[in-house]
XYZ file of C-alpha atoms in Angstrom:
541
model
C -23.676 -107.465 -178.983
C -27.440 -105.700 -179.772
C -27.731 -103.600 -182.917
C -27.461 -100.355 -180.420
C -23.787 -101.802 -178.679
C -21.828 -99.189 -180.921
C -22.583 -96.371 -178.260
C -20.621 -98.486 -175.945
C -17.212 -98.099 -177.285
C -17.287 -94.329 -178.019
C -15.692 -92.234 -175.238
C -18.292 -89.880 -173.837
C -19.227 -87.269 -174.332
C -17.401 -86.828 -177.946
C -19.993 -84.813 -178.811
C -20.173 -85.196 -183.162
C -23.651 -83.835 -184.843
C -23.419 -87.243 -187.242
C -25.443 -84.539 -189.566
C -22.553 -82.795 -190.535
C -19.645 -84.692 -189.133
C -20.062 -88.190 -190.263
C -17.536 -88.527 -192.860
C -16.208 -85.099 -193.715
C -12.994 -84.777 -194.710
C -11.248 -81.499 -194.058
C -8.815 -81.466 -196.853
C -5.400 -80.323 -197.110
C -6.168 -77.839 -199.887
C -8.577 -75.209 -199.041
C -10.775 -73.539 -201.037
C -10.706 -69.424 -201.703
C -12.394 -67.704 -199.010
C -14.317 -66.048 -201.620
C -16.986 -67.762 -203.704
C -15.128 -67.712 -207.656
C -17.286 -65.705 -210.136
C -18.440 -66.989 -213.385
C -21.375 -69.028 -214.875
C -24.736 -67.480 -215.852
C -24.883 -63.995 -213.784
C -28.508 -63.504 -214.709
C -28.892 -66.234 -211.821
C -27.403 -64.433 -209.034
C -29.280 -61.723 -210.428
C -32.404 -63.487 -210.163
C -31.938 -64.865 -207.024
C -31.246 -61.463 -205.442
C -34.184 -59.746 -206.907
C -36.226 -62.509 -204.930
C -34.715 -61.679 -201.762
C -34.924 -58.027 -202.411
C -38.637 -58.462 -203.038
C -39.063 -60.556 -200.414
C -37.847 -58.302 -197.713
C -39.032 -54.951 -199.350
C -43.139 -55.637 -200.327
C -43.814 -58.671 -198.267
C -47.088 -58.706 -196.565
C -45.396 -60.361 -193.716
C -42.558 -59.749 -191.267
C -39.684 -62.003 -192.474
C -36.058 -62.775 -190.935
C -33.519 -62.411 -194.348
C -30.914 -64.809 -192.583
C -33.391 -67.363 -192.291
C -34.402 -66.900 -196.035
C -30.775 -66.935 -197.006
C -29.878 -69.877 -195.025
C -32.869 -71.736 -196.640
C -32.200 -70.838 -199.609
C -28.417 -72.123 -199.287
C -29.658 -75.460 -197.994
C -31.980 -75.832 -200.671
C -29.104 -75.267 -203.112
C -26.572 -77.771 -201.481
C -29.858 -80.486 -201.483
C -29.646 -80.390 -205.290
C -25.858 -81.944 -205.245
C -23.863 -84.753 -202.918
C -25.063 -85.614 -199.134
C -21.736 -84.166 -197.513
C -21.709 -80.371 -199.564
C -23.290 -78.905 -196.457
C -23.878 -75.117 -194.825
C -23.102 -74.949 -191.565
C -23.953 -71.609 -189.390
C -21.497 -69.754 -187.666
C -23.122 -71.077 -184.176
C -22.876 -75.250 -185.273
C -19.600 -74.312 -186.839
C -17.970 -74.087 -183.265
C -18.530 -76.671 -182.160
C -18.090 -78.626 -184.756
C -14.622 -77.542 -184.919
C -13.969 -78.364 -181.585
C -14.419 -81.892 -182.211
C -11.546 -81.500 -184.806
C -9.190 -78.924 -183.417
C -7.332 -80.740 -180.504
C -8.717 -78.425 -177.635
C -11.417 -76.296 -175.812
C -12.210 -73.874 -173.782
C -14.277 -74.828 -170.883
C -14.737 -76.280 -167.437
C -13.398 -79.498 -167.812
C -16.359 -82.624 -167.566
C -17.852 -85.422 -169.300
C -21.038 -85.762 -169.051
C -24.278 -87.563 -170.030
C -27.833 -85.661 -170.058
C -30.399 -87.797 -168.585
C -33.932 -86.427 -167.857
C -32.730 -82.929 -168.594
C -30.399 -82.801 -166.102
C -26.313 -82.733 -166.736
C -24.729 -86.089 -164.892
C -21.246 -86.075 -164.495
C -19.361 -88.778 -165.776
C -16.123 -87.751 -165.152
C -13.472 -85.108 -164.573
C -10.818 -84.135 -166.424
C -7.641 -84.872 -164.030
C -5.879 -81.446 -163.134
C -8.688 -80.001 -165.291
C -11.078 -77.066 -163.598
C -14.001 -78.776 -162.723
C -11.663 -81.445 -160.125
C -9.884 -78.551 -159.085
C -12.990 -77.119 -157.520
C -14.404 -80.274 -155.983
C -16.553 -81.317 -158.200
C -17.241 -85.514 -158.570
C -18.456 -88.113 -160.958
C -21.981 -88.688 -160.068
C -22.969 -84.926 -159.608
C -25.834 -83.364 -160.645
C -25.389 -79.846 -162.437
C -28.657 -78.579 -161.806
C -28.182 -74.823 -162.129
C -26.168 -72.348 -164.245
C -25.384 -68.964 -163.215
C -28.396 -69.598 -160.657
C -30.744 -70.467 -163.453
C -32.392 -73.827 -163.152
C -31.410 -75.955 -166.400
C -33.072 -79.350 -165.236
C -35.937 -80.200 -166.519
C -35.647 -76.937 -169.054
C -35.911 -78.963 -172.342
C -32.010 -77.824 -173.014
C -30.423 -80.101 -175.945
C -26.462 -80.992 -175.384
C -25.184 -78.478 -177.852
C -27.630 -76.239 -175.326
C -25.731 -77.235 -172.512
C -21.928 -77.293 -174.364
C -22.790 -73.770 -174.894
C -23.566 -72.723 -171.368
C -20.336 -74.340 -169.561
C -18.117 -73.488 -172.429
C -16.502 -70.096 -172.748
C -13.094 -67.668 -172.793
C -10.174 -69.572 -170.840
C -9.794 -67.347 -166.995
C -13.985 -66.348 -167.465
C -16.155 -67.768 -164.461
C -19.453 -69.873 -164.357
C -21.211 -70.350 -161.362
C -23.368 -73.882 -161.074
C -25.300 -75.712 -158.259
C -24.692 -79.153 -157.807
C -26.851 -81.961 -156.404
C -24.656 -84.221 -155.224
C -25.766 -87.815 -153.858
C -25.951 -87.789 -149.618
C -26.589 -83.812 -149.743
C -30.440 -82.229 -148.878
C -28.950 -79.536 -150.785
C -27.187 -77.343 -153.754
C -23.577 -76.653 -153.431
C -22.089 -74.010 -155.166
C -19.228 -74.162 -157.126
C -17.518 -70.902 -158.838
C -15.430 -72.316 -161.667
C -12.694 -70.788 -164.006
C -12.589 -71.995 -167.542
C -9.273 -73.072 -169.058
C -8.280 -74.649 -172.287
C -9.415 -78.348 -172.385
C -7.614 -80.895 -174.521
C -9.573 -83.373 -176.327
C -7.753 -86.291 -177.347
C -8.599 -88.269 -180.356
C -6.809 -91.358 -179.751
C -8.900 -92.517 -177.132
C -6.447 -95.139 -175.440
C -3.748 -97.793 -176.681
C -2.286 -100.633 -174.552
C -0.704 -103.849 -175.099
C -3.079 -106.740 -175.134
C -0.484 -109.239 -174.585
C 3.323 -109.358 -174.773
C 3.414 -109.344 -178.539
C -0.041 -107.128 -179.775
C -0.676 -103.788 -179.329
C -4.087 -101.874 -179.743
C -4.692 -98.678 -180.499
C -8.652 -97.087 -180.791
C -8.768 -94.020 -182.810
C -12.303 -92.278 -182.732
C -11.731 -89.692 -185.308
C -8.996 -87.658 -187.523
C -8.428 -84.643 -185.725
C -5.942 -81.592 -185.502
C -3.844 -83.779 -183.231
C -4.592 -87.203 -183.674
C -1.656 -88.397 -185.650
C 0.917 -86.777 -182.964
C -1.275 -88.915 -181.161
C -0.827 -91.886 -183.215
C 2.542 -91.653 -183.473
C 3.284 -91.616 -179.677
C 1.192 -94.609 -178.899
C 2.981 -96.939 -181.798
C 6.326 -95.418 -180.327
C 5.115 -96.506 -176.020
C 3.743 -99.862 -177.699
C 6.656 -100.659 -179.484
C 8.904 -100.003 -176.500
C 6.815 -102.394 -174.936
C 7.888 -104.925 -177.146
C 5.118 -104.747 -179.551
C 5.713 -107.414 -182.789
C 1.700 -106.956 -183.665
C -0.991 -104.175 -184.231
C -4.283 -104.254 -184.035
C -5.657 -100.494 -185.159
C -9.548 -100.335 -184.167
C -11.635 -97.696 -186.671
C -15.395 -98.640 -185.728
C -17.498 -95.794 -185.566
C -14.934 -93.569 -186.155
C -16.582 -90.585 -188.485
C -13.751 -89.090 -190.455
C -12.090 -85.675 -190.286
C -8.468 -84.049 -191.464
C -7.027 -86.183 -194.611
C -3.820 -85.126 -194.143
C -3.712 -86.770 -190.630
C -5.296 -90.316 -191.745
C -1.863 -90.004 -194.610
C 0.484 -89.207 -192.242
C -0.613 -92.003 -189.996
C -1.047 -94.168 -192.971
C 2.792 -93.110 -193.708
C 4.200 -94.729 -190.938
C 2.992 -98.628 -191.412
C 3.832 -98.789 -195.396
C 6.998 -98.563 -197.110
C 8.367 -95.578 -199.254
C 6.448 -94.565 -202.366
C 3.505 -97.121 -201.692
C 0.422 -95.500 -202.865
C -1.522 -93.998 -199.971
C -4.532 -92.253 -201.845
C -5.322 -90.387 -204.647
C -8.470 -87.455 -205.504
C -9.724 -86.471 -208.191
C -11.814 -83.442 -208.714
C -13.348 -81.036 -211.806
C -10.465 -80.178 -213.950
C -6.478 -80.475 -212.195
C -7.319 -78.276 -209.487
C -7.972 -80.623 -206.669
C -6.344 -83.231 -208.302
C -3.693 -85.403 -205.572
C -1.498 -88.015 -205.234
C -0.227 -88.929 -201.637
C 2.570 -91.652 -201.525
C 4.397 -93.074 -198.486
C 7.619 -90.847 -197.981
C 10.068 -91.573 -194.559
C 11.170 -95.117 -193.139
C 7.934 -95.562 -190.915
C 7.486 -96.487 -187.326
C 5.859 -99.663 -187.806
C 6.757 -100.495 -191.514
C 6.680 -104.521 -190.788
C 4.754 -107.032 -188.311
C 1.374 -107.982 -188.974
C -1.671 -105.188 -188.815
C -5.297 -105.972 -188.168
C -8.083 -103.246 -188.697
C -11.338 -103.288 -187.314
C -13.971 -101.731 -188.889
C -17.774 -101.152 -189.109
C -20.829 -99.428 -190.648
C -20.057 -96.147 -189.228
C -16.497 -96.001 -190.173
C -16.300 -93.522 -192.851
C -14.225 -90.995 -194.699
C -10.867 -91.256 -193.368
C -10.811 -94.370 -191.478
C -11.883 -95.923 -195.093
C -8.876 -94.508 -196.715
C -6.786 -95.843 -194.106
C -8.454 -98.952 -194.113
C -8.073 -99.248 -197.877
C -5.240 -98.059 -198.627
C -3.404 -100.670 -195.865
C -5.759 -103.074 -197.422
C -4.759 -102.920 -201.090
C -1.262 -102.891 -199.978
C -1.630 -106.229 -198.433
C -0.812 -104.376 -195.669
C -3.199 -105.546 -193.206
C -6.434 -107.707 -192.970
C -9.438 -105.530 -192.012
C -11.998 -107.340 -189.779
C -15.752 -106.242 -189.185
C -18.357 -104.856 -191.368
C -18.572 -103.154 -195.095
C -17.814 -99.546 -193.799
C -19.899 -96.407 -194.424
C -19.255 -95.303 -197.794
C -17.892 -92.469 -198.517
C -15.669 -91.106 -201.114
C -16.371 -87.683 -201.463
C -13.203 -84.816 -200.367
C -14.707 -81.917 -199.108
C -12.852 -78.319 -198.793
C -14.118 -75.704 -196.172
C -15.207 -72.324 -197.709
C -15.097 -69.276 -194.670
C -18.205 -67.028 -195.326
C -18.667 -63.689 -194.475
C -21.024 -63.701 -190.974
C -18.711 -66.742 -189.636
C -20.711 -69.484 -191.273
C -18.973 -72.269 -193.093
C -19.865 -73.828 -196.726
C -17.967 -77.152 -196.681
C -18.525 -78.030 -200.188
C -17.150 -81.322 -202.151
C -14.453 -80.912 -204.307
C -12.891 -84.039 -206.019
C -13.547 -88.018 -205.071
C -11.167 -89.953 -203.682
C -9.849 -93.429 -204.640
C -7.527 -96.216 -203.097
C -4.388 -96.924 -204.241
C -6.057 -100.139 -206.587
C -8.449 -97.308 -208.239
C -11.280 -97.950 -206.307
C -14.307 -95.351 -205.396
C -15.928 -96.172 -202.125
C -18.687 -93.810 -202.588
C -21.953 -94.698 -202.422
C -24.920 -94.069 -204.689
C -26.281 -90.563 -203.779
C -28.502 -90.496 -206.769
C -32.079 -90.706 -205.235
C -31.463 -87.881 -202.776
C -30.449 -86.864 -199.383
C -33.723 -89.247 -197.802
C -32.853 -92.260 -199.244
C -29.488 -92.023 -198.992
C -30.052 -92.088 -195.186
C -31.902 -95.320 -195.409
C -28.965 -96.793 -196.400
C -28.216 -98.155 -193.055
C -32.148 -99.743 -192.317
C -31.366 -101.586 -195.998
C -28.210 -103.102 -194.677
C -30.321 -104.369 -191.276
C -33.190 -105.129 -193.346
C -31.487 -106.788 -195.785
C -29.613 -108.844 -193.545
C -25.925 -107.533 -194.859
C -25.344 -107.129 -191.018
C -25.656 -110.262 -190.151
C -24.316 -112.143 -193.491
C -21.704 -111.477 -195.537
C -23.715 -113.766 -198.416
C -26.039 -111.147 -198.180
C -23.929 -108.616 -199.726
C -23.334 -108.493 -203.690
C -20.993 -106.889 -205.732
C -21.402 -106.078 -209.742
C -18.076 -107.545 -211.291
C -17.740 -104.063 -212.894
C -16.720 -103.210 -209.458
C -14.282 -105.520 -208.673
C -10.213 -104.324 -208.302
C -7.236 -105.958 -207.458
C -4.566 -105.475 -204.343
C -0.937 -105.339 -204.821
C -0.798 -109.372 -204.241
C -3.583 -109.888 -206.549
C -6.365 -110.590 -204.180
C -9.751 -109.005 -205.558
C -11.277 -106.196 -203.437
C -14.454 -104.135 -204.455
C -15.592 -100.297 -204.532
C -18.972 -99.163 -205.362
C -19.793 -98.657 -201.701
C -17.636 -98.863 -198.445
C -14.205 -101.486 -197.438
C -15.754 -104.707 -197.509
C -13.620 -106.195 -195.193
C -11.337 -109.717 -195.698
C -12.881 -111.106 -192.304
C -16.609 -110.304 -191.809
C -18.035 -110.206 -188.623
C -21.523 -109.993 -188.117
C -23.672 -107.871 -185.932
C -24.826 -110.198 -182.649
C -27.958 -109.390 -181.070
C -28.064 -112.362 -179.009
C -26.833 -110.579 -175.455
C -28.708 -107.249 -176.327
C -31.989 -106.577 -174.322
C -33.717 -103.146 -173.718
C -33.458 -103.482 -170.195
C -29.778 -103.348 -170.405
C -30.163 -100.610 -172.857
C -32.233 -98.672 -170.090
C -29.859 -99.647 -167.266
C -27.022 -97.806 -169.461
C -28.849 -94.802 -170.473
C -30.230 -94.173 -167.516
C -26.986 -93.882 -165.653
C -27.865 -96.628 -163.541
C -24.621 -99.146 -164.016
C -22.561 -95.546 -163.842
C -24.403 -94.551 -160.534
C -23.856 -97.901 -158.965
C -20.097 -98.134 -160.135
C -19.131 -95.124 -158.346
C -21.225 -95.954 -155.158
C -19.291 -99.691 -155.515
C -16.067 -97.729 -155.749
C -16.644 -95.490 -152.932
C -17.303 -98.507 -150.622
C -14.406 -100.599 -151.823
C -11.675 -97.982 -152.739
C -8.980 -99.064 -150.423
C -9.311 -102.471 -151.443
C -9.678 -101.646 -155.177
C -6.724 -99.319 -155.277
C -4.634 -101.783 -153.660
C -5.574 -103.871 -156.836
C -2.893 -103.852 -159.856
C -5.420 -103.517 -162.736
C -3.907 -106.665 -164.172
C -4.498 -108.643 -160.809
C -8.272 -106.815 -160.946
C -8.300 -108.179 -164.581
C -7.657 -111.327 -163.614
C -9.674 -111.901 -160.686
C -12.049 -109.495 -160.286
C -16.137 -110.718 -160.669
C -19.291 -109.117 -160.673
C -21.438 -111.530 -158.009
C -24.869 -112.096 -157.745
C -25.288 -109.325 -154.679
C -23.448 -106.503 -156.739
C -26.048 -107.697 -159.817
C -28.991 -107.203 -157.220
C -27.628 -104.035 -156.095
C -27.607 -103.211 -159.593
C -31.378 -103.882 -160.195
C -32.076 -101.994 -157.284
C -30.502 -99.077 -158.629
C -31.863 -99.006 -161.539
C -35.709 -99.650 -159.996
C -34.316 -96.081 -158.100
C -34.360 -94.636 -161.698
C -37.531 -95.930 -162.434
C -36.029 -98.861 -165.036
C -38.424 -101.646 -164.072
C -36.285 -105.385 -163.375
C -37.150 -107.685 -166.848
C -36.006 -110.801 -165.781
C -36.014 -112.439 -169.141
C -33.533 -109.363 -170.372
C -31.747 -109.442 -167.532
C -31.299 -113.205 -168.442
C -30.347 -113.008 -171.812
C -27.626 -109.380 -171.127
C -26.443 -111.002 -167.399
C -22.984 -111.204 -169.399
C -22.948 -108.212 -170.946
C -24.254 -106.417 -167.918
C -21.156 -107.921 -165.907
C -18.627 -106.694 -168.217
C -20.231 -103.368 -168.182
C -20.069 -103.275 -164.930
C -16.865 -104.338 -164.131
C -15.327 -101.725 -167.050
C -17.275 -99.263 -165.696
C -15.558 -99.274 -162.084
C -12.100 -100.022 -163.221
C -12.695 -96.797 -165.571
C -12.912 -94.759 -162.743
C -9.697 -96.359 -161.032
C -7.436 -96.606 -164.329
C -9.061 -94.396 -167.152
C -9.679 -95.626 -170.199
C -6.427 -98.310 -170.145
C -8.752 -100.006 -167.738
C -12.047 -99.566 -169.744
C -11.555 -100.706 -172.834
C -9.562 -104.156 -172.301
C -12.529 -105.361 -170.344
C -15.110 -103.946 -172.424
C -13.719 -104.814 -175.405
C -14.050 -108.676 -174.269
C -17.895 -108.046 -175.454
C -16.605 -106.859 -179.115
C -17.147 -109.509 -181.402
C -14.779 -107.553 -183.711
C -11.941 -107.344 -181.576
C -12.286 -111.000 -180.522
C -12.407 -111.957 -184.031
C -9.449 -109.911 -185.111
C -6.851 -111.297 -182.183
C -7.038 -114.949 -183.876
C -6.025 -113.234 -187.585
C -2.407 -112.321 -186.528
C -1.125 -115.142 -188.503
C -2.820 -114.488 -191.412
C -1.922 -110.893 -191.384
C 1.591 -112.223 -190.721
C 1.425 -114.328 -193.803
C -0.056 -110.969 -195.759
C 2.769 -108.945 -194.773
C 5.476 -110.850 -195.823
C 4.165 -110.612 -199.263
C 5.958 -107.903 -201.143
């Protein structure tokens, strides 16, 4: 898989700002809602007379918010990378991505060109209630034209989003029509689920894909382990890669369920005993026993590293992949008065063998954001020899086997990053729509004999010929993505799985998706053939 393949396995359009998002974690204990008093007053003083100048003798005219807002940021520069300000209009949508549920019309969908392509619709959900199809067009809003307008996605999330029973009105361009049609459609509450699909990969292994810790994500959780193990489910593979971060309190109740009582889950530890924590397994669990396997990457961060360390320093499970994101830092949300949101850091946290995961923020907010071209150009992505660990940093896991903080879960099984199938022709076929466009025109064509399909017959059986792969290239010379032969060549497989996930996503959801896309994970792959040794690592106590 190519250095860009991540994009692949996120469910679209799980819209995160990585800015703010990436590794936050919303901890249980909130801050005041107030800013405490104390330290040097002259300060604040000082700081206000500024303002006051500012905005009374001036020689120019100047906005206060902005010059508050800048001032804020330049404050929050001057401590950790994840103590960040975010303004009452990011701050909603950021906490959609958290909270469980929306308010909207009911789509996913991909911006291409500056115009809104529809993915999919949400089943029962407003948009399909209305007529509206995958492969549509939204080309107006409220009879303005939006194509072509420069809009950004949180542009667009903020158009079609709005009050549950309110009404927008958008033109649609729709493949086989010379013109708009009109759709009227009533918002409703849209639920956003955070565990993106589980299934059973064979009789005995289940998998479960979690893409972030949100409101609802362990009620998620829990419901999948309970379907897989009524399936008969003896192991579990639990896949974190580029999964962000979010509610603590979630990632320990999920946590909860796969180790036995009292086994350390996490601690924090902030200034003073005020943010101070402890969080221990409590209840019988769900899955206390049977082999666990969890897949990981560069971009897992926050809470997917405390749940990936604290299963691995209770020899609970083998994690596969790549040293994860790094970050240790709790933060706590702080409500301000205009609707903004200070989400400010408040303790560190460490896994249950004492390690910090955190990673050096002392050169500043640039550098640390290089962090990921060091690992590529350092070659840690593609070699685990290429990573290196001070002995200083080295711990030990309930068994004895030595782990390391100082920077991310180094994982028991690395896996490196393959760039061998990647071209950027199949990068433009994807992001141009073009393998989405085709796979609906396919399925349209074909739908009586792919519905007659069971998905595990179409599984099975089902291949992506040579006419379907020119068909392909045709469609994507239609959106101006000129044929490479020699990356055509080198991504024919990958293109073919895309493909083939692609069409059976639009048959069986995601529970047809992701078992043939995940054939192309080099992660996943890896982590079936470690069920043994996780087997072996569980019955350790």
């Amino acid at each position: 898989m190519g250095k860009n393949s991540s994009s692949l396995y996120i469910k679209l359009p799980v819209i995160i700002a990585l800015a703010i998002c990436v590794g936050i974690i919303i901890g249980s204990n909130f801050a005041d809602t107030a800013v405490p008093g104390g330290g040097n007053t002259n300060n604040y003083m000082k700081l206000r007379q500024v303002l006051t100048a500012i905005e009374r003798d001036y020689v120019d005219e100047t906005e206060s918010d902005e010059l508050v807002e800048a001032a804020i940021n330049s404050v929050l520069e001057k401590l950790d990378p994840h103590s960040v300000y975010i303004n009452a209009e990011d701050l909603e949508l950021t906490k959609s991505q958290l909270e469980g549920e929306f308010e909207g019309i009911g789509i996913e969908f991909n911006l291409v060109e500056d115009t809104i392509f529809v993915v999919a619709t949400l089943p029962g959900g407003p948009s399909e209630k209305v007529g509206i199809l995958p492969g549509d067009k939204i080309v107006t809003v409220e009879d303005d034209t939006i194509a072509g307008a420069g809009l950004s996605t949180a542009d667009i999330i903020t158009l079609l989003r709005g009050p549950k029973g309110s009404e927008v009105l958008v033109g649609v361009k729709r493949k086989g029509k010379d013109h708009l049609l009109p759709f009227t459609i009533s918002r409703d509450k849209i639920p956003q689920y955070s565990v993106d699909v589980s299934y059973m990969i064979d009789d005995e292994t289940g998998y479960i894909k979690v893409s972030r810790f949100a409101a609802t994500t362990y009620d998620e959780f829990r419901e999948a382990l309970e379907k897989l193990k009524d399936k008969g489910m003896k192991n579990l593979m639990i896949d974190l890669q580029d999964n962000p971060g979010g509610y603590l309190d979630r990632a320990v109740d999920m946590i909860d369920e796969l180790l036995e009582d009292e086994a350390m889950i996490v601690y924090t530890d902030g200034k003073g005993d005020r943010y101070d924590s402890e969080y221990r397994a409590t209840d019988e669990g769900i899955f206390e026993n049977g082999p666990v396997v969890v897949l990981i990457n560069e971009y897992s961060a926050s809470a997917s590293e405390i749940m990936a360390g604290a299963l691995q320093d209770n020899d609970r499970a083998l994690v596969v992949g790549r040293r994860s994101f790094g970050k240790g830092l709790v933060q706590s949300s702080v409500p301000l008065n205009d609707g903004s949101q200070l989400r400010l850091t408040i303790s560190r946290f460490y896994t249950p063998s004492g390690r910090s995961i955190q990673k050096s923020y002392e050169e500043g907010l640039e550098d640390y954001n290089k962090d990921f071209t060091r690992r590529l150009e350092g070659g840690e992505l593609f070699s685990a020899d290429s990573i290196q660990f001070a002995d200083s940093l080295a711990f030990e896991t309930r068994s004895g086997r030595t782990v390391y903080g100082g920077g991310g879960i180094m994982p028991d099984y690395f896996v490196p990053l393959d760039t061998l199938e990647w071209s950027d022709y199949y990068s433009e076929l994807l992001y141009s729509n073009a393998i989405r466009e085709y796979a609906l025109d396919y399925l349209e064509k074909n739908r009586d004999d792919l519905e007659a399909m069971s998905f595990k017959e179409y599984f099975r059986s089902f291949e992506v010929n040579a006419s379907m792969l020119d068909a392909l290239v045709n469609a994507g010379e239609a959106r101006e993505v000129a044929f490479d032969s020699t990356g055509f060549a080198r991504s024919k497989d990958l293109i073919q799985i895309s493909l083939k996930a692609t069409i059976a996503r639009n048959i069986w959801g995601d529970e047809g998706y992701y078992p043939i896309l995940n054939q192309a994970n080099d992660t996943y792959v890896r982590g079936l053939k470690l069920f043994k040794e996780a087997g072996e690592l569980a019955s350790v106590k």
